[in-house]
Coordinates of C-alpha atoms in Angstrom, one line a residue:
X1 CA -19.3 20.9 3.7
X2 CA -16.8 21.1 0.8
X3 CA -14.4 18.6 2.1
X4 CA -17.8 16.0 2.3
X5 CA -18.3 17.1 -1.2
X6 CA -14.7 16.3 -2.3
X7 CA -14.9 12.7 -0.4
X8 CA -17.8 11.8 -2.5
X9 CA -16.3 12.5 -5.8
X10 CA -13.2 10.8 -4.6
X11 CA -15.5 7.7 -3.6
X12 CA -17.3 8.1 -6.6
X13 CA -14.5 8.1 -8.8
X14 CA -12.8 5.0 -7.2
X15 CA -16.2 2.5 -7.8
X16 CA -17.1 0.9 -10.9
X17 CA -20.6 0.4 -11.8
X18 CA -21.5 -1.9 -15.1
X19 CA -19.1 -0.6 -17.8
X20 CA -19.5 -1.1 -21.4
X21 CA -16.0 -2.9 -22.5
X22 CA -15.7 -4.3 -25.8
X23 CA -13.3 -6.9 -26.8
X24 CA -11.4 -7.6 -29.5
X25 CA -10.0 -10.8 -30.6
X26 CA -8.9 -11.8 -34.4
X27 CA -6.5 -14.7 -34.1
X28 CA -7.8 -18.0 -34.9
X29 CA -6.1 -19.6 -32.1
X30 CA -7.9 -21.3 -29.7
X31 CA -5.7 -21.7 -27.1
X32 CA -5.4 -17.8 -27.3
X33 CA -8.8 -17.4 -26.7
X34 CA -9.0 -19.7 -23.7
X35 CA -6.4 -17.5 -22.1
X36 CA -9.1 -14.1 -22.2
X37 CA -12.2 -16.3 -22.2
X38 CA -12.2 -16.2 -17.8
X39 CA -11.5 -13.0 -17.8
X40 CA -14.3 -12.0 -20.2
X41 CA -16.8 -13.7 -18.3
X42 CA -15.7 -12.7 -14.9
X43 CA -16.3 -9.1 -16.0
X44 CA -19.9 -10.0 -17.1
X45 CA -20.6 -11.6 -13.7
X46 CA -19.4 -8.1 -12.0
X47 CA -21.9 -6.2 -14.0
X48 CA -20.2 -5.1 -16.7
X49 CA -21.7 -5.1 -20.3
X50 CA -19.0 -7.0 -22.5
X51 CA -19.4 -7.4 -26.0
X52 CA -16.7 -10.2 -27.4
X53 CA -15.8 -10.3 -31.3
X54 CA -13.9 -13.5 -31.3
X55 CA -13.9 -16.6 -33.1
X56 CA -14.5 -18.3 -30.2
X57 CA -18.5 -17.4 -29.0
X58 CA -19.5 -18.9 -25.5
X59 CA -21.5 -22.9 -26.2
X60 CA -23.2 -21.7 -23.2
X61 CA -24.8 -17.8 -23.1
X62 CA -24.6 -15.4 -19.7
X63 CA -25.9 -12.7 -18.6
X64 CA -24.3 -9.4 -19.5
X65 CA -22.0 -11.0 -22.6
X66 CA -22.5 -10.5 -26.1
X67 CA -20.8 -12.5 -28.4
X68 CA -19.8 -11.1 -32.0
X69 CA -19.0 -14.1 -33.8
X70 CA -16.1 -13.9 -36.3
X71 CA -16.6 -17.8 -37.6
X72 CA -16.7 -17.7 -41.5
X73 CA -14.1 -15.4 -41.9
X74 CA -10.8 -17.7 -41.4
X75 CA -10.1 -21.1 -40.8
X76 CA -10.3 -22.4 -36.9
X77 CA -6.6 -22.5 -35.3
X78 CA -7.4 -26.5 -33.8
X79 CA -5.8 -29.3 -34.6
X80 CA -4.2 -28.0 -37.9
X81 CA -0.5 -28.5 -37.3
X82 CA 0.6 -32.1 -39.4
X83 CA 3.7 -33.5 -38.1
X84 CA 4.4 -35.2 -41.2
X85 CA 4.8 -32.0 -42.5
X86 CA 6.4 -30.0 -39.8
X87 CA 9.3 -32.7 -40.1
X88 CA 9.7 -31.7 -43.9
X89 CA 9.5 -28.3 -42.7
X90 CA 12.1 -28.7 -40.0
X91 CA 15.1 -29.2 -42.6
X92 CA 16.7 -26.7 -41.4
X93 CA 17.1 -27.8 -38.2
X94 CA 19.8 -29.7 -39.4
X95 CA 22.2 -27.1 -40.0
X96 CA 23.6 -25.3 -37.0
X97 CA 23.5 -21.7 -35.7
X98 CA 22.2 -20.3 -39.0
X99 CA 19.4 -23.0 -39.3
X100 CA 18.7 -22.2 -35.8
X101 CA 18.2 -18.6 -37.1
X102 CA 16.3 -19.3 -40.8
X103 CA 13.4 -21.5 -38.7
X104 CA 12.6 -18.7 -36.6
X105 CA 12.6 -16.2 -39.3
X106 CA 10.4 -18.6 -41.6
X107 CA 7.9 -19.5 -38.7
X108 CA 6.5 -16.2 -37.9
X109 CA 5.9 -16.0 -42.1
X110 CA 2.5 -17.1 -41.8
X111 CA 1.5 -14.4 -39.4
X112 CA 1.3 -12.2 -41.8
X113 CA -0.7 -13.7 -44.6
X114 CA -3.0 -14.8 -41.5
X115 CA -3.4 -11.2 -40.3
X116 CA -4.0 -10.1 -43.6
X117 CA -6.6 -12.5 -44.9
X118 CA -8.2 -11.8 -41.4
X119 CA -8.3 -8.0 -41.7
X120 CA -9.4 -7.9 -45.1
X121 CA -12.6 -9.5 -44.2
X122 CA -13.3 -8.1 -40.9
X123 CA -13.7 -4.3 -42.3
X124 CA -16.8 -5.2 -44.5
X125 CA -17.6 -7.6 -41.5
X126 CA -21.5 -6.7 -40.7
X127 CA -21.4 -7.7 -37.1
X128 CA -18.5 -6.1 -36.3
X129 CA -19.4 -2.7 -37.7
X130 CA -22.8 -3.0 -36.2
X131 CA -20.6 -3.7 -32.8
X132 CA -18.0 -1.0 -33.5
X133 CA -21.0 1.7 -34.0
X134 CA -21.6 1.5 -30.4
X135 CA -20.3 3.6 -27.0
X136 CA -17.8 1.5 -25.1
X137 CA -16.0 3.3 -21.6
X138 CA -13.1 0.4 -22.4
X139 CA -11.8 -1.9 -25.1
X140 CA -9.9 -4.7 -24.9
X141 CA -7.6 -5.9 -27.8
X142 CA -5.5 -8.9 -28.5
X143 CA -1.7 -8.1 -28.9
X144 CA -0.2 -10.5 -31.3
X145 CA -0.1 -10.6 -35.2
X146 CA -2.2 -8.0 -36.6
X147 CA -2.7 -4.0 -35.9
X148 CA -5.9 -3.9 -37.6
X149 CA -8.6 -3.7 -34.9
X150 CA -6.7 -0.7 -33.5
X151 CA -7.2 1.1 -36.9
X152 CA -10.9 0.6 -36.9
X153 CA -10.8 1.7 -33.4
X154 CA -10.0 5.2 -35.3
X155 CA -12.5 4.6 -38.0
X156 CA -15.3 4.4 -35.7
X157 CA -14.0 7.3 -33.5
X158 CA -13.7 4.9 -30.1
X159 CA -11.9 6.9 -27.9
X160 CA -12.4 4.6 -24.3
X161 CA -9.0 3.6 -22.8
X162 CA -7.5 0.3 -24.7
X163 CA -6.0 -2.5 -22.7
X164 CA -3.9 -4.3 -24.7
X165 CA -4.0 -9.1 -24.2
X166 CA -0.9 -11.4 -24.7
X167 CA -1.7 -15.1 -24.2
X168 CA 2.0 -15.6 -24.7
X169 CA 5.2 -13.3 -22.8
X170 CA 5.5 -9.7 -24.9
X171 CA 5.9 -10.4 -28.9
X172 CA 9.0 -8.4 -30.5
X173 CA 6.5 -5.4 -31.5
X174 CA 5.1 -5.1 -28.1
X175 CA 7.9 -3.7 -26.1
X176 CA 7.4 0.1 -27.7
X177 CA 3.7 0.4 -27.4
X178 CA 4.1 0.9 -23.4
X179 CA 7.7 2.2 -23.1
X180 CA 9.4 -1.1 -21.4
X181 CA 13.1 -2.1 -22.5
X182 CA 13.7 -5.1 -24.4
X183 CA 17.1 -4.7 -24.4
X184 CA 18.4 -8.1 -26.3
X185 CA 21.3 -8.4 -23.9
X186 CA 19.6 -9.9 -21.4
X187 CA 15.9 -10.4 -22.7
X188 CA 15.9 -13.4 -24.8
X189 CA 13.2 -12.6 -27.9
X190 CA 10.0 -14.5 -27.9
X191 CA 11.0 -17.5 -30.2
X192 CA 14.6 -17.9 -29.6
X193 CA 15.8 -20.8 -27.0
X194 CA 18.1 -18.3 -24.5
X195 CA 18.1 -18.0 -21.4
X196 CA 18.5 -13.8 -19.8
X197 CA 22.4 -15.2 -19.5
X198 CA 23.8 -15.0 -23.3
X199 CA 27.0 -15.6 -24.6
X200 CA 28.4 -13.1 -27.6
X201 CA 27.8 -15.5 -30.5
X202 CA 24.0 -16.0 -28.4
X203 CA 23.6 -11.7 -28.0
X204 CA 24.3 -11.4 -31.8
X205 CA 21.9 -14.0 -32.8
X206 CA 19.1 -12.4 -30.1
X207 CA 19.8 -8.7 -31.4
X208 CA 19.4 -9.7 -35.0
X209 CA 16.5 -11.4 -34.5
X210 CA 14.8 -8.9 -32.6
X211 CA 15.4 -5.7 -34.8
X212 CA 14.6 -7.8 -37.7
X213 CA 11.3 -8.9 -36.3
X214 CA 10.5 -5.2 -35.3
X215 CA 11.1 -4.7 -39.4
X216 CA 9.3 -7.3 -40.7
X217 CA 6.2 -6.6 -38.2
X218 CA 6.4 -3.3 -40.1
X219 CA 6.8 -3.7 -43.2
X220 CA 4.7 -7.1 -43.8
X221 CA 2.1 -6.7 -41.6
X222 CA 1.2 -3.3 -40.4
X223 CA 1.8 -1.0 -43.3
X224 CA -0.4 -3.4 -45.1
X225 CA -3.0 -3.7 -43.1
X226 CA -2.3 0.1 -42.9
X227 CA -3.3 0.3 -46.9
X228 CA -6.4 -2.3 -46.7
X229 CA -8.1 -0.1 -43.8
X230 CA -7.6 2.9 -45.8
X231 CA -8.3 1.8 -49.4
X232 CA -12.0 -0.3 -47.7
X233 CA -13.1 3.2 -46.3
X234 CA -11.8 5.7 -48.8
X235 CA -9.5 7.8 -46.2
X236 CA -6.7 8.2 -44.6
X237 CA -5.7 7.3 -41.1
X238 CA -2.7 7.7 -38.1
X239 CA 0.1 5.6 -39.2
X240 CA -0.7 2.3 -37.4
X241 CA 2.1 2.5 -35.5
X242 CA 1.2 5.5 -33.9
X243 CA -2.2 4.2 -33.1
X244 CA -0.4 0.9 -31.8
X245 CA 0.5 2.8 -28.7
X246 CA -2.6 4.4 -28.2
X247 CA -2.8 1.5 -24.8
X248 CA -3.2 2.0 -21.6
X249 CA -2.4 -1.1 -20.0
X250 CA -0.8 -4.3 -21.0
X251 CA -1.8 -8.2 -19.8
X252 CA 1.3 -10.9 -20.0
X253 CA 0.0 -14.4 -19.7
X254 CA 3.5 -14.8 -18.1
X255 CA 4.8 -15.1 -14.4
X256 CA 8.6 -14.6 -13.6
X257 CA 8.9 -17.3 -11.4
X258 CA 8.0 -19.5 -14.6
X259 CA 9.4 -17.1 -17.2
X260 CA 11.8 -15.7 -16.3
X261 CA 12.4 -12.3 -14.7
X262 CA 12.0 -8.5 -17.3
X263 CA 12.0 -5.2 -16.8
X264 CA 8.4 -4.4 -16.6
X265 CA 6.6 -0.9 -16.0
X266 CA 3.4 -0.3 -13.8
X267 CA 1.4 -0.6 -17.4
X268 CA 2.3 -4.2 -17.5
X269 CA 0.7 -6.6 -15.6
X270 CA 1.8 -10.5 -14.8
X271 CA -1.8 -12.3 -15.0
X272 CA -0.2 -15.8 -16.3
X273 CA -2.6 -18.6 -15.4
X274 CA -5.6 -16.4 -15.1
X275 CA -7.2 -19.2 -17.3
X276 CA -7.0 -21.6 -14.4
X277 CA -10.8 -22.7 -13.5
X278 CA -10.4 -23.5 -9.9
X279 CA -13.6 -25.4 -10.4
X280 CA -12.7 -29.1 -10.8
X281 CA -14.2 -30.9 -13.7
X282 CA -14.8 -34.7 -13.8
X283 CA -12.8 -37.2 -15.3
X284 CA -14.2 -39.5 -17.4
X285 CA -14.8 -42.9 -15.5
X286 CA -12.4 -45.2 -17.8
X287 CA -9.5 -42.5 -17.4
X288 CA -10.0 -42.3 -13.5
X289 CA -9.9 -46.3 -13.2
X290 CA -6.9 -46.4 -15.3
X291 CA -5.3 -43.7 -13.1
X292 CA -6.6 -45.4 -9.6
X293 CA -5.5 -49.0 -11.1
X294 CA -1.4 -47.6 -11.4
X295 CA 0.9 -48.9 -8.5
X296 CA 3.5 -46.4 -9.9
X297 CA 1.9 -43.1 -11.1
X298 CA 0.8 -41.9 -14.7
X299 CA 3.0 -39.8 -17.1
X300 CA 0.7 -37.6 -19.0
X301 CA 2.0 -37.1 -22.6
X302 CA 0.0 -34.0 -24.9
X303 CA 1.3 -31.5 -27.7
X304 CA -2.2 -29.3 -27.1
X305 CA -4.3 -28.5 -29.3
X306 CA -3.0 -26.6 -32.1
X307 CA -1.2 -30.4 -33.3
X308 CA -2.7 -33.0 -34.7
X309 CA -0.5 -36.0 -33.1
X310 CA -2.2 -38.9 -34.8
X311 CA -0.2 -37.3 -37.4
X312 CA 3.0 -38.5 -36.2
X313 CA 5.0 -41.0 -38.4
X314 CA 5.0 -44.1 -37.4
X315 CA 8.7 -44.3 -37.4
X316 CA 8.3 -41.5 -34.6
X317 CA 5.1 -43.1 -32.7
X318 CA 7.4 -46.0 -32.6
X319 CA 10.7 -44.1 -30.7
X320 CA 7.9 -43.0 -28.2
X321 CA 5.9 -46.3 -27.6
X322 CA 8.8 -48.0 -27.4
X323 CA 10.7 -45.8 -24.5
X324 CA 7.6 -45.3 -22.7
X325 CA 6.5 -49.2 -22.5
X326 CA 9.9 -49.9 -20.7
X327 CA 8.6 -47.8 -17.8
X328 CA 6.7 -49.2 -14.8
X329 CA 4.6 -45.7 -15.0
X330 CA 1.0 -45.7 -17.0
X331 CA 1.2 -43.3 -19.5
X332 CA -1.9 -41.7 -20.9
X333 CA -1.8 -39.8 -24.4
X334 CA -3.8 -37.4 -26.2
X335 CA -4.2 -39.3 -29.6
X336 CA -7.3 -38.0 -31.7
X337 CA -7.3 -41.1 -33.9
X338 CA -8.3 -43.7 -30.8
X339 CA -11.6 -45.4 -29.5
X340 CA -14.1 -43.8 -27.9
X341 CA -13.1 -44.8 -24.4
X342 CA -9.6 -45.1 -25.1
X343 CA -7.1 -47.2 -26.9
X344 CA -4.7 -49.6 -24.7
X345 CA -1.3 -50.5 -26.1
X346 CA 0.5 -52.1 -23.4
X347 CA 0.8 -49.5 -20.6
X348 CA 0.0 -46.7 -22.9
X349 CA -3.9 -45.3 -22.8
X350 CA -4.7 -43.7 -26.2
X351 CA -7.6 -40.9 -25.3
X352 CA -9.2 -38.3 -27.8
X353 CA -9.6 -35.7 -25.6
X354 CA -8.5 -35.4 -21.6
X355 CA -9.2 -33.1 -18.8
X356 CA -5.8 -31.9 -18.9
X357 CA -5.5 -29.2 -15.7
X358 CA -7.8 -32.0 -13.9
X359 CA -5.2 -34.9 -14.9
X360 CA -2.1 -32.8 -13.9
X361 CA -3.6 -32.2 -10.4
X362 CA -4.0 -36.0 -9.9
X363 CA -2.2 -37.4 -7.2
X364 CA -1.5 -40.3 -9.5
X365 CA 0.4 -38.0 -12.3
X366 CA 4.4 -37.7 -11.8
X367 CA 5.2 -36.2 -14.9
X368 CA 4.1 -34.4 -18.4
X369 CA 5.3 -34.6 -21.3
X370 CA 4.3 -31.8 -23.8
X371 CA 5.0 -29.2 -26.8
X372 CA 5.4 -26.3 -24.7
X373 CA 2.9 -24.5 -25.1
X374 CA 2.4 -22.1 -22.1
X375 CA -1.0 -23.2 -21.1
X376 CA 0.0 -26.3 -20.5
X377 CA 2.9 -25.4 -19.0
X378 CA 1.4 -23.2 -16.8
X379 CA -0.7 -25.5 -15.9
X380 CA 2.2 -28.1 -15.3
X381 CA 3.5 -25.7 -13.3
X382 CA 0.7 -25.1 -10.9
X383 CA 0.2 -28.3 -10.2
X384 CA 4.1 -28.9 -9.5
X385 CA 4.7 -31.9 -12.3
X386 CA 7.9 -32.3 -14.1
X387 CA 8.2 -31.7 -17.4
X388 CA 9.5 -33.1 -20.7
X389 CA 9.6 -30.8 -22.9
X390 CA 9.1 -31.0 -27.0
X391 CA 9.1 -28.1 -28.3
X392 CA 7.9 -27.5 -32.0
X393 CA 7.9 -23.2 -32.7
X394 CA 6.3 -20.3 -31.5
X395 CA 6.9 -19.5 -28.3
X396 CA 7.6 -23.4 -27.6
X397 CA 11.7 -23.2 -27.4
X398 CA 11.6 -20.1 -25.4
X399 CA 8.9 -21.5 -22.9
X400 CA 10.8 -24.9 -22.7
X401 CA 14.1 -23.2 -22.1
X402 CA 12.6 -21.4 -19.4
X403 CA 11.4 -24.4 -17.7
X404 CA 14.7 -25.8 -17.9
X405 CA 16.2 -22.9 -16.5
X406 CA 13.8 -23.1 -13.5
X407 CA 14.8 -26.6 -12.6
X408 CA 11.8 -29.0 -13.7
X409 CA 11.8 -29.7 -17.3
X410 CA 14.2 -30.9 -19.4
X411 CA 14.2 -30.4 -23.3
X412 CA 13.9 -33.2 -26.2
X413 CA 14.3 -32.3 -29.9
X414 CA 11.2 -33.6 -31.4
X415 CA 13.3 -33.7 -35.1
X416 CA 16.4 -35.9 -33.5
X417 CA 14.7 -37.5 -31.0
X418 CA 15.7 -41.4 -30.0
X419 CA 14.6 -43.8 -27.2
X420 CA 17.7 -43.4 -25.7
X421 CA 17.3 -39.1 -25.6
X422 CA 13.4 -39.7 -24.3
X423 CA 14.3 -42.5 -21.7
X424 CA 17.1 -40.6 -20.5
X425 CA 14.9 -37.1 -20.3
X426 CA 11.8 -39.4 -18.5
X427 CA 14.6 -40.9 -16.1
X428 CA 15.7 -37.1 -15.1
X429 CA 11.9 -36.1 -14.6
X430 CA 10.9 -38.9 -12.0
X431 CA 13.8 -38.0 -10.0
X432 CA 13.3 -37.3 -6.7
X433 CA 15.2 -34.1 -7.1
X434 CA 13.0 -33.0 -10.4
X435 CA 9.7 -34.0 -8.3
X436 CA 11.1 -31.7 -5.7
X437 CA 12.0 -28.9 -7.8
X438 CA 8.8 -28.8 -9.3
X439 CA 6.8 -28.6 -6.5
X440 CA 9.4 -25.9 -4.9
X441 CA 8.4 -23.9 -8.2
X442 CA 4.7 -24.1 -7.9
X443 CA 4.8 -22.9 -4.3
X444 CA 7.1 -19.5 -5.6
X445 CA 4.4 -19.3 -8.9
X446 CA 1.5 -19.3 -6.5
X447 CA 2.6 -17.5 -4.2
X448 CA 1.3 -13.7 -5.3
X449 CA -0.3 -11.0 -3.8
X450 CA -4.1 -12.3 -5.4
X451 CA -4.8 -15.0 -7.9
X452 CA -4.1 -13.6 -11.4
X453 CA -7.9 -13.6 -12.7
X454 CA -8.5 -11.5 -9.3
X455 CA -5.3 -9.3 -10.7
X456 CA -6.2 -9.0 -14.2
X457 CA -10.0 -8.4 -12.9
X458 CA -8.4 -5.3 -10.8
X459 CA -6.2 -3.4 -13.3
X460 CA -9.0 -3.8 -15.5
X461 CA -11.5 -2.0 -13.5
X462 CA -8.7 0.5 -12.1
X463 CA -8.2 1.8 -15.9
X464 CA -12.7 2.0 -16.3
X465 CA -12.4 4.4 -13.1
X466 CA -9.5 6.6 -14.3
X467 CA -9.7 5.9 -18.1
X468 CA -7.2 8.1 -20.0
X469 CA -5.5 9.7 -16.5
X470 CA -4.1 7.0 -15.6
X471 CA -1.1 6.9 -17.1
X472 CA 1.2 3.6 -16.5
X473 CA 3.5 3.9 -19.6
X474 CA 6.9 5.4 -19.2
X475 CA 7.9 8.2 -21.8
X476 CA 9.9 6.3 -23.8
X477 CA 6.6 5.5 -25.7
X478 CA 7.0 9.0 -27.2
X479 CA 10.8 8.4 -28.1
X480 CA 12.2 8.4 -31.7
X481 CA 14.9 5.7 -31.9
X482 CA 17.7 8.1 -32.1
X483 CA 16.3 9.7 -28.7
X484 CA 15.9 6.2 -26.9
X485 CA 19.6 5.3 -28.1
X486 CA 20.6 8.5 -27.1
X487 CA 22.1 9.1 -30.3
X488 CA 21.4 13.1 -30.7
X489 CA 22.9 13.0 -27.4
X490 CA 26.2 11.5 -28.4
X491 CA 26.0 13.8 -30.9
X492 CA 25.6 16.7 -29.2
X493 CA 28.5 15.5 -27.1
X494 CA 31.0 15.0 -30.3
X495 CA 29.9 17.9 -31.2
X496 CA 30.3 20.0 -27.8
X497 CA 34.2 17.9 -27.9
X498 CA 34.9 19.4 -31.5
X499 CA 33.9 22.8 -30.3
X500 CA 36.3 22.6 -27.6
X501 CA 38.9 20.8 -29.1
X502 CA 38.9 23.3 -32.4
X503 CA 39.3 26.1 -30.0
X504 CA 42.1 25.1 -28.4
X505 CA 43.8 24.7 -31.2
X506 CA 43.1 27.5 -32.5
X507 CA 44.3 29.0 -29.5
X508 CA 47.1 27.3 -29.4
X509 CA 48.0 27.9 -32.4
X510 CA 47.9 31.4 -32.0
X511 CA 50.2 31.2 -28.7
X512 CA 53.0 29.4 -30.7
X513 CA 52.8 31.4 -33.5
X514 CA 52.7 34.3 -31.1
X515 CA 55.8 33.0 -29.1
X516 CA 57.3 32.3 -32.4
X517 CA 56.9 35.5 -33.8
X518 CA 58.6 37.6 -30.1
X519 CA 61.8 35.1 -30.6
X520 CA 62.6 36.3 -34.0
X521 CA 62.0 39.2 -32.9
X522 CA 64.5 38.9 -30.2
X523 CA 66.8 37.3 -32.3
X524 CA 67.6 40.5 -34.6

């Protein structure tokens, strides 16, 4: 009888019936939220009860999701970037190395005022605290430029396991909160161009910029938001930091035969391109005839959605309308300044807005040319198309290097960029070898175990059923710095070495003085 009894708690224990999960999501970006959005509603459809703070509520309702609507509180993340002003901005990539070095440090500046202004408003946020009042058996929480949801986590005493989102690989900040090495030797940071195989000068620029990232994530950010939590509701909480860790689990929207291959732990989890809807939308009419109408393929050319491109100066739209006519390809571009069904320059279609993942599937696209943004990329990569790569910030230059590095994209400067660094770089892509590579590398990225929203679906379920048990971190979580780089230990060493090495010569010392003393002895 007993051991019936223990198979039915085991049973019990492994199934998952309608769990209340709440997420949380306070960037702005919209290509962030397209990355958890499937996910999300996946859950919903197995029963659970999801509640979503975003900015981002569903146009269309379903059953089983709640969205908590964050709009009023910041300005939307779509179609914000000016080019006109990013190449002001870009000065400094006119300098070498140290250039290199002050862009990266100057681009994640905004992070902060962004985290900030969003935190701020979210703790005297009505629908959130009415949301945050509730029971929840999980939480899931965005991992990228602000701390503050976890410490209002602790305000509203939510214990449920937290499973931490990236819609890009691991941020600077992110490595600790599970216990994974991000040793800068071989792990290139987040915004940098390297590849895992650094030179010195390349290891001393990569191990700057990630301890000083660590600091400024600290320091400009999360002791702030720290103070704003604490000063709204008259108390005081766990440093953020410590809360920071209080994760179970951790989502990369990254995949190593795309990005690269990092030491990873069981409480990180691979689920890049769970945003891919296998469900294939139409394309509009005009777009599919101008497709079907091309003796030589379509290049697809879009920086996503974060840029405005009709920005461009004209000196720039120019470079690129000019290289691209001279090819016997269609090229169709995501221009939000063009007619309603299109603007035709030549061979060049001008659209508003395109089915992108639909387009890059086409058997009529050859090649892509994009920001680097890893949606697109991801879906580039899926759908085995070549890329040209122009990358902007962010992530972009460590997504396009990866590419690179893979064998199917090669990388443009968008600041120095000519007709003659364009044509060549479209030349390379439409290669037979570059076709070929980029089809070799979609069959290694889909080739996995399950598709990654069955994946991230999985893990998600697996930490409802074991909750706080289930521990997937490694115990360098718990470390101090010193005791991660071993530095008590060296210590204990030197010291253990002095010991020893003071005692013999003391003893030694004695000996001689010993011998010394029985020669002059002998002597008289």
């Amino acid at each position: 009888m007993r051991p019936l009894i223990y198979f039915a708690a085991i049973i019990a224990l492994s199934t998952v019936e309608g769990g209340r999960i709440l997420g949380l999501f306070p960037h702005t970006g919209k290509s962030h939220q397209m990355v958890f959005e499937p996910l999300l509603k996946k859950l919903a459809e197995r029963g659970h009860q999801v509640t979503v703070v975003s900015f981002f509520p569903l146009k269309k309702p379903i059953a089983n999701y709640t969205d908590v609507s964050l709009e009023g509180i910041a300005t939307l993340g779509v179609e914000t970037i000016n080019l006109g002003w990013y190449e002001e901005f870009s000065i400094w990539t006119k300098l070498p190395k140290i250039g290199r070095v002050i862009k990266q440090l100057s681009e994640f500046q905004p992070l902060a005022g962004m985290a900030l202004d969003v935190c701020s408003k979210a703790v005297d946020w009505v629908p959130l605290k009415e949301a945050l009042q509730k029971k929840y058996d999980l939480v899931l929480v965005e991992n990228f430029n602000s701390d503050c949801m976890m410490g209002l986590l602790h305000i509203y005493d939510i214990k449920a396991p937290v499973i931490a989102l990236l819609s890009s690989a691991m941020m600077p900040w992110s490595s600790d909160r599970i216990g994974v090495t991000d040793n800068p030797s071989y792990v290139p940071i987040i915004s940098s161009t390297f590849t895992p195989t650094m030179n010195l000068m390349d290891r001393i620029e990569n191990t700057f910029l990630n301890a000083y990232h660590k600091i400024w994530f600290r320091y400009a950010i999360q002791l702030k938001e720290q103070a704003l939590i604490e000063k709204y509701f008259r108390t005081k909480i766990p440093d953020l930091d410590i809360l920071s860790r209080n994760i179970t689990l951790m989502f990369l929207n990254t995949f190593h035969a795309l990005n690269g291959v990092k030491p990873l732990v069981p409480g990180i989890v691979e689920v890049g391109g769970m945003h891919l809807d296998p469900t294939r939308k139409n394309i509009p009419e005009y777009i599919e005839r101008f497709l079907n109408e091309s003796k030589h393929g379509v290049i697809l050319l879009s920086f996503g959605s974060l840029i405005k491109t009709s920005t461009i100066p004209k000196y720039k739209e120019e470079i690129i309308v000019n290289t691209l006519s001279k090819f016997k390809q269609r090229v169709i571009w995501k221009y939000e300044e063009s007619e309603p069904e299109g603007t035709l320059v030549g061979n060049i279609l001008k659209v508003r807005w395109l089915p992108q993942f639909e387009l890059l599937q086409h058997e009529k696209v050859v090649a892509f040319i994009a920001h680097g943004g890893l949606l697109g990329m991801t879906e580039s990569v899926y759908s085995g198309k070549p890329m040209v790569v122009v990358p902007f910030f962010g992530d972009q230059p460590s997504n396009a290097a990866a590419a690179a590095n893979a064998g199917f994209a090669k990388i443009i400067s968008y600041i120095d960029m000519t007709e003659k660094d364009l044509g060549d770089a479209v030349r390379s892509v439409l290669s037979e070898e570059m076709q070929l590579n980029a089809r070799r590398v979609s069959k290694m990225w889909q080739d996995r175990e399950s598709a990654p929203l069955d994946t991230a679906v999985y893990w998600t379920e697996r930490v409802l059923r074991w909750g706080h048990s289930g521990k997937l971190h490694t115990a360098a979580r718990d470390l101090s710095l010193y005791e991660l780089a071993l530095i008590d230990v060296f210590a204990a060493y030197a010291l253990a070495l002095t010991v020893i090495l003071l005692s013999v010569w003391f003893i030694l010392t004695k000996l001689m003085r010993l011998i010394i003393k029985e020669s002059k002895q002998k002597i008289h």
